[in-house]
Structure formats: structure tokens, C-alpha cells
């Protein structure tokens, strides 16, 4: 199923916002965001993960929920982000200048392309942001596929319910430091039990 251009543009904007939030948070916190320093898991099975991994997993779950676990939208998003990241590399930027000259764009547009070509720092940051956005889409898509929810509406609906609950806990922990505000797990279990016999068409077959 082909993703509509407007919907694809909204998906890209959302993923880029998430990617920039990850980068901004790491810049504020400082240190080595890739070094495992955050303790997660349970008391009987603790694990150390890096702050970067924690943030990327959190925003990948949010992306999965916002795009309703649709593998076609996630795949299109990943492809588009990789394409835009490629445009920021030196060959892509040079190709953009050449396209402007061939298509006889106005002097202002060509000058903007030249300034972009001569701004390695801007292009590097642009490329990193879109590469991270593509990575978030890849993580979300892999989760859907591994859960067997890519083409099964029932499994996809259950995956959305569970991921929405976990994503809510993530955000409340990230912003307020209190994931318990998402409510007890009993609420999620009750919703999953209800979904066993009452699959919402809007959720499962959209």
C-alpha cells in the first residue's frame, strides 16, 4: 500500500522531532550518552543500558504508536529519511547544485544550494538527525515484524495496546520522573482480555 505524500511528510516531521529531542537531551546531559550507565529491568534481572539506547527505544515505541504499527508507513518513513540524509552528504549536496543549474532555477535558489554545499557542519547535523530518524523507524518496524503484527490485525491491535501503555510510562518517567502515573498494569491486562473478544475494527483494520 502506497503512503500518501501528505501523510509521509507528517511522519517524517514527527520522526525528525523525536530524533532532535534525543540529540538535544544528550547534549544537555553531556558525558558519553553511548556508555551503559542507566539501570533498568527488574530487581531480579537488572540491566545497564546507555542513555542513548534508552531514549531511542522510548521514541521508537512512541513512533510505533503514532504510526499505528503500520509497516508500510514505517518502511516509507525509513526510506525517505535515508534519502534526505543522503542529500546532506557531499555528493548529494553537489548533485543538488547541479540539478539547480540544469533546471535553470533563480539565482537565489542556486546561491542557497551553494551555501548548503559549503556548510559541512550544517550538513553533518542535518544528516545525523535524519539518520537517527530512520533508525527510530527501523526499530519500530522491526518490533512490529518480530511481534508477528505486520499482517495480522488482531496481533497488531494487541501490540498497540501494550506499546501504548509502555510508551505512556516512558514519557511520564522521562518528563515527570513517575511512571506509576500511567496506572497499574492491571488496566493493560484488562484491556488485552477485552480485545480477545472485542477487536475494534478501527484499531485492527485501519
PDB file of C-alpha atoms in Angstrom:
ATOM      1  CA  UNK A   1       0.000   0.000   0.000  1.00  0.00           C
ATOM      2  CA  UNK A   2       1.445   3.321  -1.088  1.00  0.00           C
ATOM      3  CA  UNK A   3       1.673   6.019   1.586  1.00  0.00           C
ATOM      4  CA  UNK A   4       0.130   9.349   0.627  1.00  0.00           C
ATOM      5  CA  UNK A   5       2.647  12.228   0.252  1.00  0.00           C
ATOM      6  CA  UNK A   6       0.974  14.406   2.922  1.00  0.00           C
ATOM      7  CA  UNK A   7       0.887  11.553   5.405  1.00  0.00           C
ATOM      8  CA  UNK A   8       4.513  10.672   4.613  1.00  0.00           C
ATOM      9  CA  UNK A   9       5.540  14.306   5.174  1.00  0.00           C
ATOM     10  CA  UNK A  10       3.797  14.320   8.579  1.00  0.00           C
ATOM     11  CA  UNK A  11       5.502  11.059   9.514  1.00  0.00           C
ATOM     12  CA  UNK A  12       8.912  12.455   8.565  1.00  0.00           C
ATOM     13  CA  UNK A  13       8.295  15.626  10.566  1.00  0.00           C
ATOM     14  CA  UNK A  14       7.284  13.571  13.615  1.00  0.00           C
ATOM     15  CA  UNK A  15      10.305  11.250  13.399  1.00  0.00           C
ATOM     16  CA  UNK A  16      12.645  14.196  12.928  1.00  0.00           C
ATOM     17  CA  UNK A  17      11.165  15.890  16.007  1.00  0.00           C
ATOM     18  CA  UNK A  18      11.809  12.750  18.040  1.00  0.00           C
ATOM     19  CA  UNK A  19      15.365  12.452  16.693  1.00  0.00           C
ATOM     20  CA  UNK A  20      16.150  16.084  17.503  1.00  0.00           C
ATOM     21  CA  UNK A  21      14.738  15.609  21.014  1.00  0.00           C
ATOM     22  CA  UNK A  22      17.105  12.673  21.566  1.00  0.00           C
ATOM     23  CA  UNK A  23      20.077  14.733  20.351  1.00  0.00           C
ATOM     24  CA  UNK A  24      19.101  17.802  22.389  1.00  0.00           C
ATOM     25  CA  UNK A  25      18.673  15.783  25.573  1.00  0.00           C
ATOM     26  CA  UNK A  26      22.052  14.112  25.121  1.00  0.00           C
ATOM     27  CA  UNK A  27      23.664  17.497  24.517  1.00  0.00           C
ATOM     28  CA  UNK A  28      22.151  18.946  27.703  1.00  0.00           C
ATOM     29  CA  UNK A  29      23.036  15.945  29.856  1.00  0.00           C
ATOM     30  CA  UNK A  30      26.550  15.765  28.420  1.00  0.00           C
ATOM     31  CA  UNK A  31      29.039  12.989  29.033  1.00  0.00           C
ATOM     32  CA  UNK A  32      29.091   9.816  26.950  1.00  0.00           C
ATOM     33  CA  UNK A  33      25.462   9.012  26.043  1.00  0.00           C
ATOM     34  CA  UNK A  34      26.560   5.733  24.444  1.00  0.00           C
ATOM     35  CA  UNK A  35      28.118   4.336  27.660  1.00  0.00           C
ATOM     36  CA  UNK A  36      25.824   1.975  29.647  1.00  0.00           C
ATOM     37  CA  UNK A  37      25.033   3.910  32.825  1.00  0.00           C
ATOM     38  CA  UNK A  38      21.232   3.711  33.207  1.00  0.00           C
ATOM     39  CA  UNK A  39      19.892   0.857  35.312  1.00  0.00           C
ATOM     40  CA  UNK A  40      16.700  -0.699  34.009  1.00  0.00           C
ATOM     41  CA  UNK A  41      14.958  -4.048  34.144  1.00  0.00           C
ATOM     42  CA  UNK A  42      13.781  -5.644  37.368  1.00  0.00           C
ATOM     43  CA  UNK A  43      15.289  -6.171  40.805  1.00  0.00           C
ATOM     44  CA  UNK A  44      15.947  -9.842  39.992  1.00  0.00           C
ATOM     45  CA  UNK A  45      17.087  -9.178  36.420  1.00  0.00           C
ATOM     46  CA  UNK A  46      18.666  -5.702  36.274  1.00  0.00           C
ATOM     47  CA  UNK A  47      20.424  -4.434  33.186  1.00  0.00           C
ATOM     48  CA  UNK A  48      22.536  -1.446  32.325  1.00  0.00           C
ATOM     49  CA  UNK A  49      21.804   0.411  29.120  1.00  0.00           C
ATOM     50  CA  UNK A  50      23.148   3.634  27.679  1.00  0.00           C
ATOM     51  CA  UNK A  51      21.123   6.822  27.837  1.00  0.00           C
ATOM     52  CA  UNK A  52      21.155   6.900  24.039  1.00  0.00           C
ATOM     53  CA  UNK A  53      19.672   3.401  23.857  1.00  0.00           C
ATOM     54  CA  UNK A  54      17.023   4.264  26.439  1.00  0.00           C
ATOM     55  CA  UNK A  55      15.933   7.364  24.544  1.00  0.00           C
ATOM     56  CA  UNK A  56      15.931   5.725  21.117  1.00  0.00           C
ATOM     57  CA  UNK A  57      13.878   2.780  22.379  1.00  0.00           C
ATOM     58  CA  UNK A  58      11.411   5.152  24.040  1.00  0.00           C
ATOM     59  CA  UNK A  59      10.899   7.293  20.942  1.00  0.00           C
ATOM     60  CA  UNK A  60      10.753   4.221  18.699  1.00  0.00           C
ATOM     61  CA  UNK A  61       7.824   2.993  20.805  1.00  0.00           C
ATOM     62  CA  UNK A  62       6.152   6.390  20.523  1.00  0.00           C
ATOM     63  CA  UNK A  63       6.658   6.303  16.764  1.00  0.00           C
ATOM     64  CA  UNK A  64       5.185   2.806  16.583  1.00  0.00           C
ATOM     65  CA  UNK A  65       2.062   4.003  18.398  1.00  0.00           C
ATOM     66  CA  UNK A  66       1.676   7.230  16.409  1.00  0.00           C
ATOM     67  CA  UNK A  67       2.001   5.365  13.087  1.00  0.00           C
ATOM     68  CA  UNK A  68      -0.359   2.648  14.379  1.00  0.00           C
ATOM     69  CA  UNK A  69       2.197  -0.154  13.866  1.00  0.00           C
ATOM     70  CA  UNK A  70       1.801   0.111  10.089  1.00  0.00           C
ATOM     71  CA  UNK A  71       4.847  -1.484   8.496  1.00  0.00           C
ATOM     72  CA  UNK A  72       4.173   0.242   5.174  1.00  0.00           C
ATOM     73  CA  UNK A  73       4.260   3.705   6.762  1.00  0.00           C
ATOM     74  CA  UNK A  74       7.311   2.840   8.857  1.00  0.00           C
ATOM     75  CA  UNK A  75       9.173   1.453   5.838  1.00  0.00           C
ATOM     76  CA  UNK A  76       8.292   4.515   3.733  1.00  0.00           C
ATOM     77  CA  UNK A  77       9.392   6.777   6.584  1.00  0.00           C
ATOM     78  CA  UNK A  78      12.733   4.996   6.942  1.00  0.00           C
ATOM     79  CA  UNK A  79      13.364   5.180   3.198  1.00  0.00           C
ATOM     80  CA  UNK A  80      12.520   8.884   2.998  1.00  0.00           C
ATOM     81  CA  UNK A  81      14.739   9.756   5.983  1.00  0.00           C
ATOM     82  CA  UNK A  82      17.657   7.867   4.436  1.00  0.00           C
ATOM     83  CA  UNK A  83      17.061   9.724   1.174  1.00  0.00           C
ATOM     84  CA  UNK A  84      17.138  13.110   2.902  1.00  0.00           C
ATOM     85  CA  UNK A  85      20.221  12.137   4.884  1.00  0.00           C
ATOM     86  CA  UNK A  86      21.916  11.227   1.604  1.00  0.00           C
ATOM     87  CA  UNK A  87      21.150  14.678   0.219  1.00  0.00           C
ATOM     88  CA  UNK A  88      23.205  16.188   3.032  1.00  0.00           C
ATOM     89  CA  UNK A  89      26.335  14.212   2.139  1.00  0.00           C
ATOM     90  CA  UNK A  90      28.823  15.957  -0.149  1.00  0.00           C
ATOM     91  CA  UNK A  91      27.831  14.019  -3.320  1.00  0.00           C
ATOM     92  CA  UNK A  92      24.143  14.664  -2.633  1.00  0.00           C
ATOM     93  CA  UNK A  93      24.703  18.376  -1.982  1.00  0.00           C
ATOM     94  CA  UNK A  94      26.761  18.700  -5.150  1.00  0.00           C
ATOM     95  CA  UNK A  95      24.070  16.901  -7.136  1.00  0.00           C
ATOM     96  CA  UNK A  96      21.540  19.398  -5.764  1.00  0.00           C
ATOM     97  CA  UNK A  97      23.592  22.319  -7.079  1.00  0.00           C
ATOM     98  CA  UNK A  98      23.908  20.666 -10.488  1.00  0.00           C
ATOM     99  CA  UNK A  99      20.166  19.979 -10.623  1.00  0.00           C
ATOM    100  CA  UNK A 100      19.542  23.658  -9.880  1.00  0.00           C
ATOM    101  CA  UNK A 101      21.793  24.732 -12.723  1.00  0.00           C
ATOM    102  CA  UNK A 102      20.242  22.266 -15.182  1.00  0.00           C
ATOM    103  CA  UNK A 103      16.678  23.224 -14.251  1.00  0.00           C
ATOM    104  CA  UNK A 104      17.610  26.918 -14.522  1.00  0.00           C
ATOM    105  CA  UNK A 105      16.390  27.910 -11.109  1.00  0.00           C
ATOM    106  CA  UNK A 106      16.637  31.501  -9.995  1.00  0.00           C
ATOM    107  CA  UNK A 107      19.965  32.913  -8.754  1.00  0.00           C
ATOM    108  CA  UNK A 108      18.682  32.921  -5.163  1.00  0.00           C
ATOM    109  CA  UNK A 109      17.898  29.201  -5.194  1.00  0.00           C
ATOM    110  CA  UNK A 110      21.249  28.332  -6.755  1.00  0.00           C
ATOM    111  CA  UNK A 111      23.069  30.547  -4.236  1.00  0.00           C
ATOM    112  CA  UNK A 112      21.237  28.776  -1.400  1.00  0.00           C
ATOM    113  CA  UNK A 113      22.335  25.410  -2.761  1.00  0.00           C
ATOM    114  CA  UNK A 114      25.940  26.636  -2.948  1.00  0.00           C
ATOM    115  CA  UNK A 115      25.822  27.887   0.653  1.00  0.00           C
ATOM    116  CA  UNK A 116      24.441  24.489   1.682  1.00  0.00           C
ATOM    117  CA  UNK A 117      27.274  22.785  -0.192  1.00  0.00           C
ATOM    118  CA  UNK A 118      29.830  24.951   1.621  1.00  0.00           C
ATOM    119  CA  UNK A 119      28.384  24.326   5.116  1.00  0.00           C
ATOM    120  CA  UNK A 120      29.820  20.988   6.260  1.00  0.00           C
ATOM    121  CA  UNK A 121      28.732  21.453   9.898  1.00  0.00           C
ATOM    122  CA  UNK A 122      25.110  22.163   8.951  1.00  0.00           C
ATOM    123  CA  UNK A 123      25.087  19.249   6.546  1.00  0.00           C
ATOM    124  CA  UNK A 124      26.601  16.936   9.168  1.00  0.00           C
ATOM    125  CA  UNK A 125      23.948  17.852  11.763  1.00  0.00           C
ATOM    126  CA  UNK A 126      21.203  17.517   9.143  1.00  0.00           C
ATOM    127  CA  UNK A 127      22.499  14.098   8.104  1.00  0.00           C
ATOM    128  CA  UNK A 128      22.784  12.865  11.692  1.00  0.00           C
ATOM    129  CA  UNK A 129      19.240  13.959  12.522  1.00  0.00           C
ATOM    130  CA  UNK A 130      17.691  12.189   9.549  1.00  0.00           C
ATOM    131  CA  UNK A 131      19.851   9.101  10.060  1.00  0.00           C
ATOM    132  CA  UNK A 132      18.630   8.865  13.651  1.00  0.00           C
ATOM    133  CA  UNK A 133      15.028   9.380  12.488  1.00  0.00           C
ATOM    134  CA  UNK A 134      15.488   6.490  10.049  1.00  0.00           C
ATOM    135  CA  UNK A 135      16.891   4.374  12.887  1.00  0.00           C
ATOM    136  CA  UNK A 136      13.803   5.068  15.023  1.00  0.00           C
ATOM    137  CA  UNK A 137      11.575   3.968  12.150  1.00  0.00           C
ATOM    138  CA  UNK A 138      13.669   0.824  11.682  1.00  0.00           C
ATOM    139  CA  UNK A 139      13.424  -0.072  15.386  1.00  0.00           C
ATOM    140  CA  UNK A 140       9.654   0.396  15.357  1.00  0.00           C
ATOM    141  CA  UNK A 141       9.208  -1.604  12.149  1.00  0.00           C
ATOM    142  CA  UNK A 142      11.406  -4.436  13.469  1.00  0.00           C
ATOM    143  CA  UNK A 143       9.312  -4.578  16.644  1.00  0.00           C
ATOM    144  CA  UNK A 144       6.106  -4.931  14.619  1.00  0.00           C
ATOM    145  CA  UNK A 145       7.570  -7.669  12.420  1.00  0.00           C
ATOM    146  CA  UNK A 146       9.096  -9.631  15.291  1.00  0.00           C
ATOM    147  CA  UNK A 147       5.770  -9.491  17.148  1.00  0.00           C
ATOM    148  CA  UNK A 148       4.057 -11.051  14.130  1.00  0.00           C
ATOM    149  CA  UNK A 149       1.838  -7.980  13.834  1.00  0.00           C
ATOM    150  CA  UNK A 150       2.787  -6.870  10.330  1.00  0.00           C
ATOM    151  CA  UNK A 151      -0.180  -8.526   8.606  1.00  0.00           C
ATOM    152  CA  UNK A 152      -2.285  -9.828  11.486  1.00  0.00           C
ATOM    153  CA  UNK A 153      -4.838  -7.197  12.623  1.00  0.00           C
ATOM    154  CA  UNK A 154      -5.573  -8.988  15.892  1.00  0.00           C
ATOM    155  CA  UNK A 155      -1.910  -9.186  16.922  1.00  0.00           C
ATOM    156  CA  UNK A 156      -1.362  -5.613  15.760  1.00  0.00           C
ATOM    157  CA  UNK A 157      -4.181  -4.329  17.946  1.00  0.00           C
ATOM    158  CA  UNK A 158      -2.801  -6.138  20.989  1.00  0.00           C
ATOM    159  CA  UNK A 159       0.704  -4.860  20.231  1.00  0.00           C
ATOM    160  CA  UNK A 160      -0.620  -1.296  20.024  1.00  0.00           C
ATOM    161  CA  UNK A 161      -2.384  -1.622  23.369  1.00  0.00           C
ATOM    162  CA  UNK A 162       0.708  -2.941  25.138  1.00  0.00           C
ATOM    163  CA  UNK A 163       3.088  -0.490  23.468  1.00  0.00           C
ATOM    164  CA  UNK A 164       0.796   2.473  24.180  1.00  0.00           C
ATOM    165  CA  UNK A 165       0.853   1.591  27.876  1.00  0.00           C
ATOM    166  CA  UNK A 166       4.632   1.215  27.932  1.00  0.00           C
ATOM    167  CA  UNK A 167       5.114   4.425  25.927  1.00  0.00           C
ATOM    168  CA  UNK A 168       2.931   6.297  28.425  1.00  0.00           C
ATOM    169  CA  UNK A 169       5.075   5.016  31.281  1.00  0.00           C
ATOM    170  CA  UNK A 170       8.211   6.013  29.362  1.00  0.00           C
ATOM    171  CA  UNK A 171       7.037   9.573  28.787  1.00  0.00           C
ATOM    172  CA  UNK A 172       5.843  10.069  32.365  1.00  0.00           C
ATOM    173  CA  UNK A 173       9.142   8.722  33.671  1.00  0.00           C
ATOM    174  CA  UNK A 174      11.106  10.900  31.227  1.00  0.00           C
ATOM    175  CA  UNK A 175       9.196  14.137  31.911  1.00  0.00           C
ATOM    176  CA  UNK A 176       7.907  13.799  35.496  1.00  0.00           C
ATOM    177  CA  UNK A 177      10.025  11.011  36.936  1.00  0.00           C
ATOM    178  CA  UNK A 178       6.950   8.996  37.960  1.00  0.00           C
ATOM    179  CA  UNK A 179       5.891   6.208  35.584  1.00  0.00           C
ATOM    180  CA  UNK A 180       3.280   4.994  38.082  1.00  0.00           C
ATOM    181  CA  UNK A 181       1.012   7.826  36.888  1.00  0.00           C
ATOM    182  CA  UNK A 182       0.220   5.639  33.875  1.00  0.00           C
ATOM    183  CA  UNK A 183      -1.806   3.415  36.162  1.00  0.00           C
ATOM    184  CA  UNK A 184      -1.338  -0.179  37.298  1.00  0.00           C
ATOM    185  CA  UNK A 185      -0.606  -2.985  34.822  1.00  0.00           C
ATOM    186  CA  UNK A 186      -3.990  -4.479  35.719  1.00  0.00           C
ATOM    187  CA  UNK A 187      -5.594  -1.908  33.430  1.00  0.00           C
ATOM    188  CA  UNK A 188      -3.480  -3.098  30.496  1.00  0.00           C
ATOM    189  CA  UNK A 189      -4.239  -6.752  31.237  1.00  0.00           C
ATOM    190  CA  UNK A 190      -7.953  -5.987  31.376  1.00  0.00           C
ATOM    191  CA  UNK A 191      -7.746  -4.200  28.021  1.00  0.00           C
ATOM    192  CA  UNK A 192      -5.897  -7.140  26.451  1.00  0.00           C
ATOM    193  CA  UNK A 193      -8.505  -9.562  27.798  1.00  0.00           C
ATOM    194  CA  UNK A 194     -11.260  -7.391  26.330  1.00  0.00           C
ATOM    195  CA  UNK A 195      -9.506  -7.282  22.968  1.00  0.00           C
ATOM    196  CA  UNK A 196      -9.524 -11.083  22.814  1.00  0.00           C
ATOM    197  CA  UNK A 197     -13.249 -10.971  22.083  1.00  0.00           C
ATOM    198  CA  UNK A 198     -13.873  -7.355  21.016  1.00  0.00           C
ATOM    199  CA  UNK A 199     -11.377  -6.454  18.316  1.00  0.00           C
ATOM    200  CA  UNK A 200     -12.079  -2.797  17.416  1.00  0.00           C
ATOM    201  CA  UNK A 201     -12.247  -2.524  13.594  1.00  0.00           C
ATOM    202  CA  UNK A 202     -10.763   0.948  13.765  1.00  0.00           C
ATOM    203  CA  UNK A 203      -7.717  -0.297  15.662  1.00  0.00           C
ATOM    204  CA  UNK A 204      -7.149  -3.616  13.961  1.00  0.00           C
ATOM    205  CA  UNK A 205      -8.107  -2.995  10.359  1.00  0.00           C
ATOM    206  CA  UNK A 206      -7.166   0.629   9.677  1.00  0.00           C
TER     207      UNK A 206
END
